[in-house]
GROMACS .gro file of C-alpha atoms in nm:
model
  128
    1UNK     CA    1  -2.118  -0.915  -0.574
    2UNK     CA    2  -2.288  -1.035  -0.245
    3UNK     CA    3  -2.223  -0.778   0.057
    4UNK     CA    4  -2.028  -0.942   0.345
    5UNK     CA    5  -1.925  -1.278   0.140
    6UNK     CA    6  -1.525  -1.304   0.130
    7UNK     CA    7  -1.273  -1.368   0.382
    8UNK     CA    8  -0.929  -1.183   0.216
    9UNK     CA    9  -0.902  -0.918  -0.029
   10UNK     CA   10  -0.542  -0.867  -0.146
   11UNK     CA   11  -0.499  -0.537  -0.310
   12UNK     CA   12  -0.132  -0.600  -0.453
   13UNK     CA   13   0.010  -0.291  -0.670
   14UNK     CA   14  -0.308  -0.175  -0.705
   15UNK     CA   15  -0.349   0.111  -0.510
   16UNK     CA   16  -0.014   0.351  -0.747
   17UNK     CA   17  -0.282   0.317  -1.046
   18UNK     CA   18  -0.568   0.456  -0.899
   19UNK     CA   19  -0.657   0.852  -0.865
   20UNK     CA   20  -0.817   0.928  -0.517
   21UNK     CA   21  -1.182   0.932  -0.568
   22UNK     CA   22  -1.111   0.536  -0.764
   23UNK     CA   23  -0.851   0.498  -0.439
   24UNK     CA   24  -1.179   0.573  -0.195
   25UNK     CA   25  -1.449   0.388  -0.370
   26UNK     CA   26  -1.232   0.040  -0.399
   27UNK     CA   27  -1.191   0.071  -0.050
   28UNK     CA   28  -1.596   0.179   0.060
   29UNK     CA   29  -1.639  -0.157  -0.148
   30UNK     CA   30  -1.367  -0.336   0.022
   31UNK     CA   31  -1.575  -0.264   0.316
   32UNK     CA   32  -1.869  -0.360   0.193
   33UNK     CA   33  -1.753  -0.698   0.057
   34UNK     CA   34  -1.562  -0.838   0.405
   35UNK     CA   35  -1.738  -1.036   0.624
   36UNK     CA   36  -1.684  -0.937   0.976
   37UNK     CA   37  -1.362  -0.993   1.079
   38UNK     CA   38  -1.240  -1.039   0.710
   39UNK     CA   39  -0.860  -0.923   0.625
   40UNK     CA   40  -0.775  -0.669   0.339
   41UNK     CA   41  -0.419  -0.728   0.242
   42UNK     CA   42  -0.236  -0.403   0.051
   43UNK     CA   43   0.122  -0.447  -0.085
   44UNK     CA   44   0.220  -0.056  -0.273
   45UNK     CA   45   0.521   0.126  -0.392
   46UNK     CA   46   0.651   0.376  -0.130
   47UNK     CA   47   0.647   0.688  -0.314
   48UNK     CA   48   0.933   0.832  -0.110
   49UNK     CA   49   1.200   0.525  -0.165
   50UNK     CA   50   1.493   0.571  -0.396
   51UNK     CA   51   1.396   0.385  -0.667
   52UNK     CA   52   1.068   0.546  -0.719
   53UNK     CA   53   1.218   0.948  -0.660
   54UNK     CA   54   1.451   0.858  -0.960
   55UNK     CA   55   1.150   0.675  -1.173
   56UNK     CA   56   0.961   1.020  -1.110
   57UNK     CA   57   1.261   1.242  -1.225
   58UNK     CA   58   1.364   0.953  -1.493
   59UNK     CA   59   1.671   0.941  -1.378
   60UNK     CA   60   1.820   0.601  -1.500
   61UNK     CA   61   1.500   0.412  -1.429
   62UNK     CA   62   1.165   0.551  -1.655
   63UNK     CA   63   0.865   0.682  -1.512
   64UNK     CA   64   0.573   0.451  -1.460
   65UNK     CA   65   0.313   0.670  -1.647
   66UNK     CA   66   0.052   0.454  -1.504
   67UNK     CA   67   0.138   0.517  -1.156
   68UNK     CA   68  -0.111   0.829  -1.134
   69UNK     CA   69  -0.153   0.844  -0.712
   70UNK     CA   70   0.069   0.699  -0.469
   71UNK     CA   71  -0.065   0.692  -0.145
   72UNK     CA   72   0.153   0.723   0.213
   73UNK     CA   73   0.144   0.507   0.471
   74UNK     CA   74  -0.041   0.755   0.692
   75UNK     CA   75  -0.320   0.832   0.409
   76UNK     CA   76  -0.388   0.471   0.351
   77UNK     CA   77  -0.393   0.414   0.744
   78UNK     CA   78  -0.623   0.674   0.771
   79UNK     CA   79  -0.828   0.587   0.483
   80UNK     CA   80  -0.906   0.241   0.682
   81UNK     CA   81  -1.030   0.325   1.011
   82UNK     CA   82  -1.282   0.591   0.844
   83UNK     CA   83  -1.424   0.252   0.669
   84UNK     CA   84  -1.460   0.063   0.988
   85UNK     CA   85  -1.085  -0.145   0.992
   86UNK     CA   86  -0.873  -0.221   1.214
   87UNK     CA   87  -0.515  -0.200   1.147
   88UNK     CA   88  -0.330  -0.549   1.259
   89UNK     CA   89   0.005  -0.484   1.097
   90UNK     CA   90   0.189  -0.203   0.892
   91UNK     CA   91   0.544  -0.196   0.797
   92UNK     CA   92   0.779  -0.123   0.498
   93UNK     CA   93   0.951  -0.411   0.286
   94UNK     CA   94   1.260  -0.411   0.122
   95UNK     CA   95   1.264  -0.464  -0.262
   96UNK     CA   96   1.377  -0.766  -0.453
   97UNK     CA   97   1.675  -0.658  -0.624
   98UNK     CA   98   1.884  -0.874  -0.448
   99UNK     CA   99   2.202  -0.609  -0.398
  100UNK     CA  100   1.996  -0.338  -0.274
  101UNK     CA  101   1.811  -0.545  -0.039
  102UNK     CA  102   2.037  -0.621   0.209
  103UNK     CA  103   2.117  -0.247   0.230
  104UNK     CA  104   1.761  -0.165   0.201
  105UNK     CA  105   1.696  -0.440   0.496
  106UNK     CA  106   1.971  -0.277   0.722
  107UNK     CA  107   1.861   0.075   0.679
  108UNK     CA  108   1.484   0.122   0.650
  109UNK     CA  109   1.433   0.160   0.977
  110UNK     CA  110   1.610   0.427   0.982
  111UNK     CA  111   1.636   0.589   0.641
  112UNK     CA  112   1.271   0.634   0.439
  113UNK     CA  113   1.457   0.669   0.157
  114UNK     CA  114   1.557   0.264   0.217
  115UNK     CA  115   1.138   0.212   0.252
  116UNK     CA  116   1.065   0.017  -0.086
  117UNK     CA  117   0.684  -0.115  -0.004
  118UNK     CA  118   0.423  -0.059   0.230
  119UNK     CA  119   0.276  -0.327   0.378
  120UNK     CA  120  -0.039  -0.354   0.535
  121UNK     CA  121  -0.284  -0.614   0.705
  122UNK     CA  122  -0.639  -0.470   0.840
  123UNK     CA  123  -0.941  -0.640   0.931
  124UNK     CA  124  -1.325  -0.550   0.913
  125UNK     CA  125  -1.401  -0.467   1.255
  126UNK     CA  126  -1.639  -0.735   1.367
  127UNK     CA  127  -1.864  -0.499   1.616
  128UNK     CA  128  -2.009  -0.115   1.499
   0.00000   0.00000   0.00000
């Protein structure tokens, strides 16, 4: 593919399926594949929400065997700005089970437990 030739790159439940070296070489060609300026969307389990601690320990839900790395919020961030983004926006979502969230919406702030995804939008810096 062309170097510098899309706009958006959505990287939806992607990221929980790859093991780091994979994680870092989607995102050096993320980076290579953004025009200036271009957006990289990333939508992720949070590794430390409710729901996934009990998948891990199969505790009523089964573990995703195919969920081999999930990355933090911090590692991610961090993983960005050594590839030349800018962060724009970054926050947890609530999950779609509709019972848990309204609880989850009410309490992640507070409670990481209550974090279901993480969210974020970053953009290819447009100067070096």
């Amino acid at each position: 593919l062309e170097s510098e030739s899309y706009d958006v790159i959505i990287c939806a439940d992607l990221f929980e399926h790859l093991y780091p070296k994979t994680f870092e070489k989607v995102l050096d060609e993320c980076e290579r594949l953004l025009k200036k300026g271009g957006k990289l969307v990333i939508w992720t389990p949070n590794s430390d929400h409710i729901f996934e601690i009990l998948k891990k320990h199969n505790i009523i839900l089964k573990r995703d065997r195919s969920h081999v790395d999930y990355k933090s919020m911090d590692h991610i961030l961090n993983e960005l700005r050594k590839r030349n983004f800018v962060i724009k926006k970054r926050y947890y979502v609530e999950s779609h089970v509709p019972i848990f969230r309204f609880l989850e919406k009410l309490l992640l702030p507070f409670l990481p437990i209550m974090r279901r995804r993480i969210a974020i939008l970053a953009e290819k810096r447009t100067e070096e």
